[in-house]
CSV table of C-alpha atoms and ligand atoms in Angstrom, one decimal:
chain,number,residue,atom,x,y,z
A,16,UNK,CA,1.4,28.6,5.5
A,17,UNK,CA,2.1,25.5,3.3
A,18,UNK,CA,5.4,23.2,4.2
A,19,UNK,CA,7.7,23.2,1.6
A,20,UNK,CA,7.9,19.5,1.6
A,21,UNK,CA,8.5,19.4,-1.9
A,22,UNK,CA,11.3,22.1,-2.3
A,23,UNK,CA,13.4,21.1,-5.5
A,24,UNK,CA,11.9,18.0,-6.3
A,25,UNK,CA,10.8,17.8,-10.0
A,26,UNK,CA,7.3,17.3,-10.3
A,27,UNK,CA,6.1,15.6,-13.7
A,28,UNK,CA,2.0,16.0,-13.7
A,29,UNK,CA,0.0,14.6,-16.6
A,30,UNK,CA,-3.2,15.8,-17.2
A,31,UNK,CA,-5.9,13.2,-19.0
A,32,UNK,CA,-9.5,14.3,-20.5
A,33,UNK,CA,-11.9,14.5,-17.4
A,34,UNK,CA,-13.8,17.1,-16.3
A,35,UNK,CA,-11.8,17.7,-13.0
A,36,UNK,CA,-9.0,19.0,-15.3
A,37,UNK,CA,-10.0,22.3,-14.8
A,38,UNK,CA,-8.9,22.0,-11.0
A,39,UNK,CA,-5.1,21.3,-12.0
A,40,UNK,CA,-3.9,24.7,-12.7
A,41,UNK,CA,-5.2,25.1,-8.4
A,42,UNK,CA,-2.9,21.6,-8.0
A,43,UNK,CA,-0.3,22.8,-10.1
A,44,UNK,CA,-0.3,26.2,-7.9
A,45,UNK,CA,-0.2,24.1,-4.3
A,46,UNK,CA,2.6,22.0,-5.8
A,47,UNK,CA,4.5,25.2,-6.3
A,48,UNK,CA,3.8,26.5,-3.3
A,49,UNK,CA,5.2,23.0,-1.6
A,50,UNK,CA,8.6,24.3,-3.5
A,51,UNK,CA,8.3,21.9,-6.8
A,52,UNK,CA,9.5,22.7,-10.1
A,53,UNK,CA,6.5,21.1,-11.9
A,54,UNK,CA,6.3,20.3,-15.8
A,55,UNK,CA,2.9,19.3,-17.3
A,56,UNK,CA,2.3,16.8,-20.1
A,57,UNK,CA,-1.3,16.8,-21.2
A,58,UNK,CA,-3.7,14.9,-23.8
A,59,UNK,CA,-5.5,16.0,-26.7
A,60,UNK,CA,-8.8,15.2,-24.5
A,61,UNK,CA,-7.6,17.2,-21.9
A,62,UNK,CA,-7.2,20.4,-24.0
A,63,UNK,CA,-11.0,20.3,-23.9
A,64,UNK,CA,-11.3,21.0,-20.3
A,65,UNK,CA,-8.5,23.1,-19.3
A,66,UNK,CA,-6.5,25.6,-21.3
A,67,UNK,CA,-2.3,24.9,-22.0
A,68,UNK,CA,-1.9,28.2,-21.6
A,69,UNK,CA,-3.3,28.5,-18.0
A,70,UNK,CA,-1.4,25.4,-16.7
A,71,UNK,CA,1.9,26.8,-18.2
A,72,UNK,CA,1.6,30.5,-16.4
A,73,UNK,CA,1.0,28.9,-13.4
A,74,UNK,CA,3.9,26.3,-14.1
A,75,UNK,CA,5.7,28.9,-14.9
A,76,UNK,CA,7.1,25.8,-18.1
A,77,UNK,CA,6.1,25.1,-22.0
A,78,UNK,CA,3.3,22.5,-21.2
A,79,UNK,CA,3.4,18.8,-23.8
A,80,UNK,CA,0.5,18.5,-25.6
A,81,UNK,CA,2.1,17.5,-28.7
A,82,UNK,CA,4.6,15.0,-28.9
A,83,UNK,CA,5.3,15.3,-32.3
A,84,UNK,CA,6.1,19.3,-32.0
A,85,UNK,CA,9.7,20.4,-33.2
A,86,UNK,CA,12.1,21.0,-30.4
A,87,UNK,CA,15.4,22.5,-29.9
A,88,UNK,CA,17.7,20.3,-29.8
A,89,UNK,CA,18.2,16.5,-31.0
A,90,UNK,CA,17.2,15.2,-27.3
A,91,UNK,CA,13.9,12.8,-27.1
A,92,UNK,CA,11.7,15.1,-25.4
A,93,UNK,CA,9.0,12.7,-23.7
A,94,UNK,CA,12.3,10.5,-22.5
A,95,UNK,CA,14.2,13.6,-21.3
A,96,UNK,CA,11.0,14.3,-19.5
A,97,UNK,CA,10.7,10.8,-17.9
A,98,UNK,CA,14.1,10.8,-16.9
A,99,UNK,CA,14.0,13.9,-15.0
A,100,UNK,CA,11.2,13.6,-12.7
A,101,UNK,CA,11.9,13.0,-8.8
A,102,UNK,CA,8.1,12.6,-8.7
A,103,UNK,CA,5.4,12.0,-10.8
A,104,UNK,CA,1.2,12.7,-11.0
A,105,UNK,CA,-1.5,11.9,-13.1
A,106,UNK,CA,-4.0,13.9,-12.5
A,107,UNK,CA,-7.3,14.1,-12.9
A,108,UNK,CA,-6.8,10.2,-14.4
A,109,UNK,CA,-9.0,8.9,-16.8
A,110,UNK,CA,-10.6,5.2,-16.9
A,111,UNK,CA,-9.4,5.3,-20.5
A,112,UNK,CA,-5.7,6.5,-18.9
A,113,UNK,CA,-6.0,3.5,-16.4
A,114,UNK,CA,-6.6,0.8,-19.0
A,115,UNK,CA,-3.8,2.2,-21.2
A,116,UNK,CA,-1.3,2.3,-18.7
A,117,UNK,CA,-1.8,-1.2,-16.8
A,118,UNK,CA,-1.8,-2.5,-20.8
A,119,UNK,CA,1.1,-0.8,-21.7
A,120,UNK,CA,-0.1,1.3,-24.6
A,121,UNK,CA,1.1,4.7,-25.2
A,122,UNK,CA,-0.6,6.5,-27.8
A,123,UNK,CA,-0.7,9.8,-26.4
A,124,UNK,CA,1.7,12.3,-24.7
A,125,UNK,CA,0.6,11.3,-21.3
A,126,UNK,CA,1.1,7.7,-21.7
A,127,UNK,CA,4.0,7.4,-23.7
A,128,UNK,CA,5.6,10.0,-20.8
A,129,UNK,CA,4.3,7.6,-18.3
A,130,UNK,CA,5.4,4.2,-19.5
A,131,UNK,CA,9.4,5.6,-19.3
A,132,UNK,CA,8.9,7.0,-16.1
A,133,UNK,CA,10.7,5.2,-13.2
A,134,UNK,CA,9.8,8.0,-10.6
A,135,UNK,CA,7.4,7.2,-7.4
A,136,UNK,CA,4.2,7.7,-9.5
A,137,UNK,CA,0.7,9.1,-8.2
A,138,UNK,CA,-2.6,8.2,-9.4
A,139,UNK,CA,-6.0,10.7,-8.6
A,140,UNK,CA,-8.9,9.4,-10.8
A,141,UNK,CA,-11.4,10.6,-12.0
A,142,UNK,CA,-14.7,9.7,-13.4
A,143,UNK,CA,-18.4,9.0,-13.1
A,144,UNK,CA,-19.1,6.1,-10.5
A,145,UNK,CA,-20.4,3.4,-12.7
A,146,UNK,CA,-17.2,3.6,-15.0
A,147,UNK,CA,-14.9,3.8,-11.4
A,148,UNK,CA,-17.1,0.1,-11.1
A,149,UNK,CA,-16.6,-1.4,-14.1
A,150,UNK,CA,-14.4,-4.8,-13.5
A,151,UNK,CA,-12.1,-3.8,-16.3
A,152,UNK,CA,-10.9,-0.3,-14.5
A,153,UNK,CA,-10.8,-2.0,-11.3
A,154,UNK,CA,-9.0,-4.8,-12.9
A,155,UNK,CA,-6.7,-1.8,-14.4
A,156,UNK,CA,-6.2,-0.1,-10.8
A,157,UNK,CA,-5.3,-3.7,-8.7
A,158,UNK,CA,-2.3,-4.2,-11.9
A,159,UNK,CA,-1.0,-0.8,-11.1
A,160,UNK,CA,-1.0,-1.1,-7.5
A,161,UNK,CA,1.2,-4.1,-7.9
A,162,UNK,CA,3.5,-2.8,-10.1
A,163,UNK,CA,3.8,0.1,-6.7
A,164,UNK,CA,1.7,3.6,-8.3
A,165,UNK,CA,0.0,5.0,-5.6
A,166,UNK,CA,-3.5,6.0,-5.6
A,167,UNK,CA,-5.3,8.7,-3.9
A,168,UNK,CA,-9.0,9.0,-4.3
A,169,UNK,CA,-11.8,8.8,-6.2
A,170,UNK,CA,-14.0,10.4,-3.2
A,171,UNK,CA,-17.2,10.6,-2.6
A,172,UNK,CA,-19.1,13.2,-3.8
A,173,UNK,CA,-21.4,15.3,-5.7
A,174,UNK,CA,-20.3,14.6,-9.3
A,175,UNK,CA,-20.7,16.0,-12.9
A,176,UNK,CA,-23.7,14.3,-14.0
A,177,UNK,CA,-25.8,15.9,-11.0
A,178,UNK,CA,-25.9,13.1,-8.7
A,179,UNK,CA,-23.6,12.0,-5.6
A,180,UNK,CA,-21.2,9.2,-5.8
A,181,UNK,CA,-17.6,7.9,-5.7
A,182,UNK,CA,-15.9,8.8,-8.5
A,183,UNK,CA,-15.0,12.3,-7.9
A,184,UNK,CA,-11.1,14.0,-7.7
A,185,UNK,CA,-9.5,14.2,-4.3
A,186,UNK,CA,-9.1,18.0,-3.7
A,187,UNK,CA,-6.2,19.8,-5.0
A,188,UNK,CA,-4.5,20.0,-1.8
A,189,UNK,CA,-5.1,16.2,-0.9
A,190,UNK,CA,-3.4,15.3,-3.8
A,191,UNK,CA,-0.3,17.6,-3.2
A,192,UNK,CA,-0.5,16.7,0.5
A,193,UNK,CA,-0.1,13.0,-0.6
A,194,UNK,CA,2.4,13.2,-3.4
A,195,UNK,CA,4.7,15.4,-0.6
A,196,UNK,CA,3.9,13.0,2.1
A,197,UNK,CA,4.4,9.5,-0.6
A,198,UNK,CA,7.2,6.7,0.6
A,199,UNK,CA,9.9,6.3,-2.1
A,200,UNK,CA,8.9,3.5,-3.9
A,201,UNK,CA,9.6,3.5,-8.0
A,202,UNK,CA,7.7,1.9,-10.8
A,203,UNK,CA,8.6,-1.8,-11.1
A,204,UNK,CA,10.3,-2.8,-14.4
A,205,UNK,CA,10.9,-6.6,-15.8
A,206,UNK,CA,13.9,-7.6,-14.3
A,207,UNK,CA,14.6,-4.8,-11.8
A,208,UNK,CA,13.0,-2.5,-9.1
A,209,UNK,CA,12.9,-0.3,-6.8
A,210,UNK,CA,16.2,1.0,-5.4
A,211,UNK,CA,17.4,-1.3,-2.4
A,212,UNK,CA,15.2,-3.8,-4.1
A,213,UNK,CA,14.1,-7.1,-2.9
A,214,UNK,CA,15.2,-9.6,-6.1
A,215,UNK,CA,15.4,-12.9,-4.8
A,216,UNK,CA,14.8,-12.3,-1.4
A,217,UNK,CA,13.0,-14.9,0.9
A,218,UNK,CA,10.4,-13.6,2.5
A,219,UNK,CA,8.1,-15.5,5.7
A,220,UNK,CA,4.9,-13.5,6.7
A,221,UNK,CA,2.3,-14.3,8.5
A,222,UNK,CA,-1.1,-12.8,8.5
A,223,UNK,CA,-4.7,-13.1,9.6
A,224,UNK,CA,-6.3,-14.2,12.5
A,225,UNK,CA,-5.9,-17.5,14.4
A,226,UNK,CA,-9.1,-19.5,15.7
A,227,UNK,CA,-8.6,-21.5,18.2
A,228,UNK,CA,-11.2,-23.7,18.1
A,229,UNK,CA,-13.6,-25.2,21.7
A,230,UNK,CA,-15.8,-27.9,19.1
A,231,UNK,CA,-16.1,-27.5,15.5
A,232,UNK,CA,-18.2,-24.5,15.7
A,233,UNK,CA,-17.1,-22.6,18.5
A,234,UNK,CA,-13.5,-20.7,18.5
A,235,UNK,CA,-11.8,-18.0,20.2
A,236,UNK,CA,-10.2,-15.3,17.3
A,237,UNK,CA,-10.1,-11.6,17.2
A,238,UNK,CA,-11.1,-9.0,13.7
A,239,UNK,CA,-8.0,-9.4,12.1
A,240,UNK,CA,-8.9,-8.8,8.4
A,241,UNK,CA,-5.5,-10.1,7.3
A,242,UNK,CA,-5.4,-7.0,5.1
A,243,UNK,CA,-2.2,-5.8,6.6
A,244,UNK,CA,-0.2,-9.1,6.0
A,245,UNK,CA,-1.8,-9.2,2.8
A,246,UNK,CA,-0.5,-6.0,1.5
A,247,UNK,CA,3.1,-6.6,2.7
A,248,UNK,CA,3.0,-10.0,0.9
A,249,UNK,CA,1.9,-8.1,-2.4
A,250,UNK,CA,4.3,-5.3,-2.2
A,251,UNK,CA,7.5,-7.8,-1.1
A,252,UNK,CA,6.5,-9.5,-4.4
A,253,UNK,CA,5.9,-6.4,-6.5
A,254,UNK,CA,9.4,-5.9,-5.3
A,255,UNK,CA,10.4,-9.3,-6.4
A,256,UNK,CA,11.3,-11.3,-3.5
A,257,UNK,CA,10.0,-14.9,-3.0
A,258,UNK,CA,7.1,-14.8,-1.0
A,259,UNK,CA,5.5,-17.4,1.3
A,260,UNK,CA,2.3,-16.2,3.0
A,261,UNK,CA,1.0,-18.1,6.1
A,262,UNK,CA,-2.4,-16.9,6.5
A,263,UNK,CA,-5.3,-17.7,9.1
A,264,UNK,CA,-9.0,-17.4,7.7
A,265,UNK,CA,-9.1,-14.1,5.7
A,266,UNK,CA,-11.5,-13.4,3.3
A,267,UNK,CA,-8.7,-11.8,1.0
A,268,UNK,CA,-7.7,-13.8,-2.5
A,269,UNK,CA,-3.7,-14.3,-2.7
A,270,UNK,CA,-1.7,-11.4,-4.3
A,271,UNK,CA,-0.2,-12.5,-7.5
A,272,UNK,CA,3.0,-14.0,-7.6
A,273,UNK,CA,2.6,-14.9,-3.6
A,274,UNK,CA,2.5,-18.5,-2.3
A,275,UNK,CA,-0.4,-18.7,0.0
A,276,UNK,CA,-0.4,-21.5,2.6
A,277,UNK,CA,-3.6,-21.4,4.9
A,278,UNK,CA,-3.8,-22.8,8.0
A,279,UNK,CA,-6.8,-21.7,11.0
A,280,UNK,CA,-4.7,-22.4,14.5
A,281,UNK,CA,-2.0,-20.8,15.8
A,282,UNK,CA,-0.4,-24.5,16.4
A,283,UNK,CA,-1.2,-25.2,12.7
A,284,UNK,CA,0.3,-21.5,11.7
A,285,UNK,CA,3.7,-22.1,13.6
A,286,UNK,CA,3.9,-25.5,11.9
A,287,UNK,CA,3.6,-23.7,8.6
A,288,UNK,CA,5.7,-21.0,9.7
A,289,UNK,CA,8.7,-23.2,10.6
A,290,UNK,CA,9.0,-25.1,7.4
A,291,UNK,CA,9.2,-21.3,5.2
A,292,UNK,CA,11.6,-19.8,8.0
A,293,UNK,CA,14.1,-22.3,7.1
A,294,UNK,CA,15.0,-20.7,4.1
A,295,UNK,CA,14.0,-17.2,4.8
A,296,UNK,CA,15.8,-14.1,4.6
A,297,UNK,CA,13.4,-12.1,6.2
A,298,UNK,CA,10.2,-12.9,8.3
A,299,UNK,CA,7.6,-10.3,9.5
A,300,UNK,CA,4.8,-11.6,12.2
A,301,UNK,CA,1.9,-9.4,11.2
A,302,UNK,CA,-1.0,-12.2,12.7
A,303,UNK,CA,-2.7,-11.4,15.1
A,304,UNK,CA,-2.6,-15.3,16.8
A,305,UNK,CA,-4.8,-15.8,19.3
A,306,UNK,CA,-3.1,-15.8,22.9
A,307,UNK,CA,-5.2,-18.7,24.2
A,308,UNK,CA,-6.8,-21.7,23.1
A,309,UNK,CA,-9.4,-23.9,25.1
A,310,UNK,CA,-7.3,-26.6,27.1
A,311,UNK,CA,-9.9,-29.0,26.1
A,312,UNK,CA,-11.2,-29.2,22.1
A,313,UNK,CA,-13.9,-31.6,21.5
A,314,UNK,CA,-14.3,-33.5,17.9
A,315,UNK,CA,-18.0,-33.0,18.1
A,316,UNK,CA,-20.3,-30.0,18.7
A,317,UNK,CA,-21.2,-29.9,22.3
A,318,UNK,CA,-24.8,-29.1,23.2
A,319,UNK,CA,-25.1,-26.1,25.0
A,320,UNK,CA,-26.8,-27.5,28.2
A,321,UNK,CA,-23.6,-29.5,28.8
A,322,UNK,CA,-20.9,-27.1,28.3
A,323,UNK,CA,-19.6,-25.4,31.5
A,324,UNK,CA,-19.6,-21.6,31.5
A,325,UNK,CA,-15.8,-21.4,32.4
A,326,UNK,CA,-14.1,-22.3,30.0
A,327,UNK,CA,-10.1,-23.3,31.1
A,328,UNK,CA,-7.4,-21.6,28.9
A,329,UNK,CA,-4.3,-22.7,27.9
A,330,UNK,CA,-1.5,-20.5,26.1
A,331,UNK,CA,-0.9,-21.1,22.5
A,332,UNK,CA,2.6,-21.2,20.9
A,333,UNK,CA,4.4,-17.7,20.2
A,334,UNK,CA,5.2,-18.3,17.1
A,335,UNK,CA,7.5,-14.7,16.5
A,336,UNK,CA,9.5,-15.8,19.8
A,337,UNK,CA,10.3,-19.6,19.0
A,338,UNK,CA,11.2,-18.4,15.6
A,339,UNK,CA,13.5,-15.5,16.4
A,340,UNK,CA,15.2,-17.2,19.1
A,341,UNK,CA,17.2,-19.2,16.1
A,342,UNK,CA,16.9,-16.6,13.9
A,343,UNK,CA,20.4,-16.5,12.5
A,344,UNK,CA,20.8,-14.2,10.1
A,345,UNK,CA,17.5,-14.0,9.8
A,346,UNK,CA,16.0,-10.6,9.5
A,347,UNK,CA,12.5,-10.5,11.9
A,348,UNK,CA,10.0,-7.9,12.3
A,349,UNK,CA,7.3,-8.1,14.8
A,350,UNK,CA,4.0,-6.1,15.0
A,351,UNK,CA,2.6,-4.7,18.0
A,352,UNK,CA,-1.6,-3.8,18.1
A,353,UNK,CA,-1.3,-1.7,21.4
A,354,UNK,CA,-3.9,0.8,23.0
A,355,UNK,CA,-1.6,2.7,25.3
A,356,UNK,CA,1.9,3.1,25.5
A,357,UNK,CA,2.5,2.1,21.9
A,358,UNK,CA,6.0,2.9,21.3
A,359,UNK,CA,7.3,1.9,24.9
A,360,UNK,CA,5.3,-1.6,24.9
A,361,UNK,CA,6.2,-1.6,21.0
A,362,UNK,CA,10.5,-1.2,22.1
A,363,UNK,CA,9.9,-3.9,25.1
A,364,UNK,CA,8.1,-6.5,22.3
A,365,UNK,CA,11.3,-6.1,20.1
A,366,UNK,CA,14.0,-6.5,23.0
A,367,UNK,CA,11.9,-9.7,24.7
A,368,UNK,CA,11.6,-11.4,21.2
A,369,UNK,CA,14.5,-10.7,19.4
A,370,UNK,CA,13.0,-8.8,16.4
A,371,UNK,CA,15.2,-6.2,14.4
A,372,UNK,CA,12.2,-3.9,14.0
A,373,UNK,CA,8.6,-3.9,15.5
A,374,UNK,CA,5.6,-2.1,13.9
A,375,UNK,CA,3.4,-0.3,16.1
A,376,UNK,CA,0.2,0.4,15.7
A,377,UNK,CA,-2.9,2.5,18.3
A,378,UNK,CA,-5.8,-0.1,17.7
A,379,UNK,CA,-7.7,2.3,19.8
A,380,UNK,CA,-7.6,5.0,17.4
A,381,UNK,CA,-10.9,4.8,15.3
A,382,UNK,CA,-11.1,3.9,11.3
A,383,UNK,CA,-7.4,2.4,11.6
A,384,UNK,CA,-5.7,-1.2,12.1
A,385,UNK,CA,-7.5,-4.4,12.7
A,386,UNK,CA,-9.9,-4.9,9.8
A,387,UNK,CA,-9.8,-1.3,8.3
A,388,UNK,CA,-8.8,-0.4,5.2
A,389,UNK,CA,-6.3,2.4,6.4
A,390,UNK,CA,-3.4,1.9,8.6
A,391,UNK,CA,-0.9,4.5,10.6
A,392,UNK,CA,1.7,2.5,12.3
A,393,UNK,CA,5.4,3.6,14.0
A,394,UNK,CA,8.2,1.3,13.2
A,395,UNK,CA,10.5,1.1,16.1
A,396,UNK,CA,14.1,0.1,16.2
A,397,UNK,CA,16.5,-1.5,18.6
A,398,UNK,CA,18.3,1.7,19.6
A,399,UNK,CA,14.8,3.1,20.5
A,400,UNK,CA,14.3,5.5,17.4
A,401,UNK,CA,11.2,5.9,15.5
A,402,UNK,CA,10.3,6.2,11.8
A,403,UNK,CA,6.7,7.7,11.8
A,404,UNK,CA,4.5,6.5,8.5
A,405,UNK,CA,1.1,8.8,7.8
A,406,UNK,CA,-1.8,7.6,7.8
A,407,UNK,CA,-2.6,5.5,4.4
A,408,UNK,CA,-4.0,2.8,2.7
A,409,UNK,CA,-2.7,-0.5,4.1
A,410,UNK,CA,-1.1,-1.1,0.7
A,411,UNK,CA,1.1,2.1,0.8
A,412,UNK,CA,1.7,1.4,4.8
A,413,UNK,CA,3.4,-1.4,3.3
A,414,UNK,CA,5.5,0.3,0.9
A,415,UNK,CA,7.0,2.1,4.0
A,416,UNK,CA,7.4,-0.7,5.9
A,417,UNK,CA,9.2,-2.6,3.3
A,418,UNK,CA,11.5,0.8,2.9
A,419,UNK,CA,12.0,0.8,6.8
A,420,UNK,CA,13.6,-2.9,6.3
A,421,UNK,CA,15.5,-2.3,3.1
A,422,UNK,CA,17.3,0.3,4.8
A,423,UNK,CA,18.0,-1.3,8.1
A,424,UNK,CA,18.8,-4.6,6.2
A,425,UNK,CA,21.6,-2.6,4.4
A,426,UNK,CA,23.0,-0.3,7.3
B,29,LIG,C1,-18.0,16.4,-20.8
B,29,LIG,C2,-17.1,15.1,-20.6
B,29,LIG,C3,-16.6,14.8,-19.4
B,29,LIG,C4,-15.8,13.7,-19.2
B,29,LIG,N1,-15.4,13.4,-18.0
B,29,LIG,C5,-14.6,12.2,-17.8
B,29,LIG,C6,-14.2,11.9,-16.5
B,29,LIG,O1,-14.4,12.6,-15.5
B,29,LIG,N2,-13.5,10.7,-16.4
B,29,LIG,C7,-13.2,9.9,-17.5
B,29,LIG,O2,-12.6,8.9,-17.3
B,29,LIG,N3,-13.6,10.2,-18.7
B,29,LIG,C8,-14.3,11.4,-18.9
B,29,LIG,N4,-14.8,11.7,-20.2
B,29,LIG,C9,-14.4,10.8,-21.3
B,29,LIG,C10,-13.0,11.0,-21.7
B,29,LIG,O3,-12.8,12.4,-22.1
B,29,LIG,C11,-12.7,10.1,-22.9
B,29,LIG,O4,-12.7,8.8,-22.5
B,29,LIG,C12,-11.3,10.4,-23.5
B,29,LIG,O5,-11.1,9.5,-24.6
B,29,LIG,C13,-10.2,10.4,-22.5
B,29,LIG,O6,-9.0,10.7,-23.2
B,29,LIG,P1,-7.6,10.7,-22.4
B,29,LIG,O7,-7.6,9.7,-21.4
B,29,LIG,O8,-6.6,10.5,-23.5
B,29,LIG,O9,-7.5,12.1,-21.9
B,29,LIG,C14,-15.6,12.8,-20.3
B,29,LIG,C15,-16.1,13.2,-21.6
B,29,LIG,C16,-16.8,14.3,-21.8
B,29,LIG,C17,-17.3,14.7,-23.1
């Protein structure tokens, strides 16, 4: 038995010319199941693959296909529809639907829906895996990300043309899985955002590994892909706050809109850190800084036959406790990589270092945290409680983190 996660929520779904549209009238039935009242809004492409007619007896609603059709009424249909959705879905997506929509253009029912909808907006794609690679539909799907849709999929697979690759549809119940289980987080607009928004806030994170270096080419670090600190800095700015991003050696590009100051040592990083957390409003500590450094560093390489095999440790600076300790009103957030007795270790972190929230996350559990694409993190909170996020791509991870401070900012 499905949960009815989505009970009364309004579900706006459009439908775009790919072969996987014949699957939707199966998403459109696990939507309802979830409890949502879903309305479809289809192109003329997609009419090829799946019939009107099927999608609106299993919506159970007159399907769009035709913006131009007379209606009762002297309302504007395709607004009236934007307006109304709690929740929205393209699905399958197009590459031509991607390119459309990150350039604005709506000449079709599904994009001039789209472009007035403010809703928390789901992407599946769809297409064969040479298109998903083409720079401009990546290109497409990197603008959209930043202006917060979500994406789930293209899988891997066995496609249409006969031959595996990525560029198949998630599975029906994936995609209603995800769009139940999505972090509220609406469309960005030019001068405004999401609700609880982040105009004009200062934001401090830092991200990455530290190395802390024995000669010039020998350091101690960790895997730390950055990705994590990364995402938050892109999302903060999607959002529109002012973002400063302190980051040790990542082989990530900065997001737009982000300044990116790069540093490699957790003595260099704190340095960096100070100058931004002057004029911060809110600073999250998502590096993973090396605990230790070599007491000794040497300007030139040593050779290896004079090097001594114990090598004496010093502790570097913690950069989220000397911050917080003036942190004003600062808002702080710490993150915790723990492999057991996350939450517990998590609550001590925040309590010892004067954080307002700490993220958790199990870097013990395979395929998530340090240098994976995925994340699953707990954000815990002074008074002990717990906001659980699902398991996601690092990007939407940070959509929920960001949510978890709006709120507690505001309460
Ligand atoms: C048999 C067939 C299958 C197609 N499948 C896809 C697909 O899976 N993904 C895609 O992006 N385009 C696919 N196309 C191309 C689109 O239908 C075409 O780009 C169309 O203009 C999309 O229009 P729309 O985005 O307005 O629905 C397919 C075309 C044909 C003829």
């Amino acid at each position: 038995m499905t949960e009815r996660a989505l009970e009364g929520r309004r579900v706006l779904l459009g439908v775009t010319g790919g072969i996987a549209a014949y699957k939707t009238p199966e998403l459109v039935r696990q939507l309802v199941e979830r409890g949502a009242d879903v309305q479809v809004v289809m192109t003329p492409a997609a009419r090829q693959f799946v019939a009107p007619l099927a999608l609106q007896v299993v919506s159970r609603r007159t399907v769009v296909s035709d913006l131009f059709a007379r209606s009762e009424g002297a309302e504007v249909r395709h607004i009236a529809m934007a307006r109304e959705a709690d929740l929205a879905l393209i699905a399958p997506a197009t590459a031509n639907l991607l390119g459309k929509l990150a350039h604005g253009i709506a000449d079709d029912p599904v994009t001039t829906v789209f472009l007035a909808v403010t809703a928390p907006t789901l992407i599946a794609p769809a297409m064969n895996d040479e298109m998903w690679r083409h720079p401009a539909v990546a290109a497409a799907v990197e603008r959209l990300e930043e202006w917060r849709y979500r994406f789930v999929g293209p899988e891997e697979g066995f496609l249409a043309e006969g031959y595996a690759g990525v560029g198949r549809m998630s599975e029906p119940e994936t995609i209603a899985a995800t769009l139940a289980a999505m972090p509220y987080s609406t469309i960005a607009r030019a001068g405004g955002g999401a609700p609880g928004d982040l105009d004009g806030v200062r934001v401090l994170i830092t991200a990455g590994p530290t190395r802390e270096h024995l000669d010039p080419v020998r350091f101690l670090s960790n895997p730390s892909s950055g990705r994590m600190g990364y995402a938050l800095a892109a999302e903060a700015a999607a959002r529109g706050a002012r973002v400063t991003l302190v980051s040790g050696p990542a082989e990530i590009s900065a997001p737009a809109g982000v300044e990116l100051v790069r540093v490699t040592s957790a003595e260099e990083m704190l340095a960096a850190s100070q100058r931004a957390f002057a004029t911060a409003d809110v600073f999250i500590a998502a590096a993973a800084v090396a605990d230790f450094r070599p007491a000794r560093r040497f300007d030139h390489k040593q050779k290896k036959a004079t090097l001594d095999p114990h090598l004496e440790l010093e502790p570097t600076p913690d950069i989220l406790e000397t911050l917080a300790r003036d942190k004003g009103e600062r808002f702080v957030v710490g993150f915790a990589a723990e492999t057991e007795n996350v939450i517990a270790s998590a609550h001590d972190k925040l309590l010892r270092k004067h954080a307002d929230l700490v993220v958790a996350n199990d870097v013990g559990m395979p395929d998530i945290g340090f240098a994976a694409e995925e994340n699953q993190v707990s954000i815990v909170a002074p008074d002990g409680s717990v906001i659980e996020l699902d398991r996601a791509a690092k990007r939407t991870v940070a959509g929920g983190v960001w949510d978890a401070i709006v709120t507690t900012r505001k309460a």
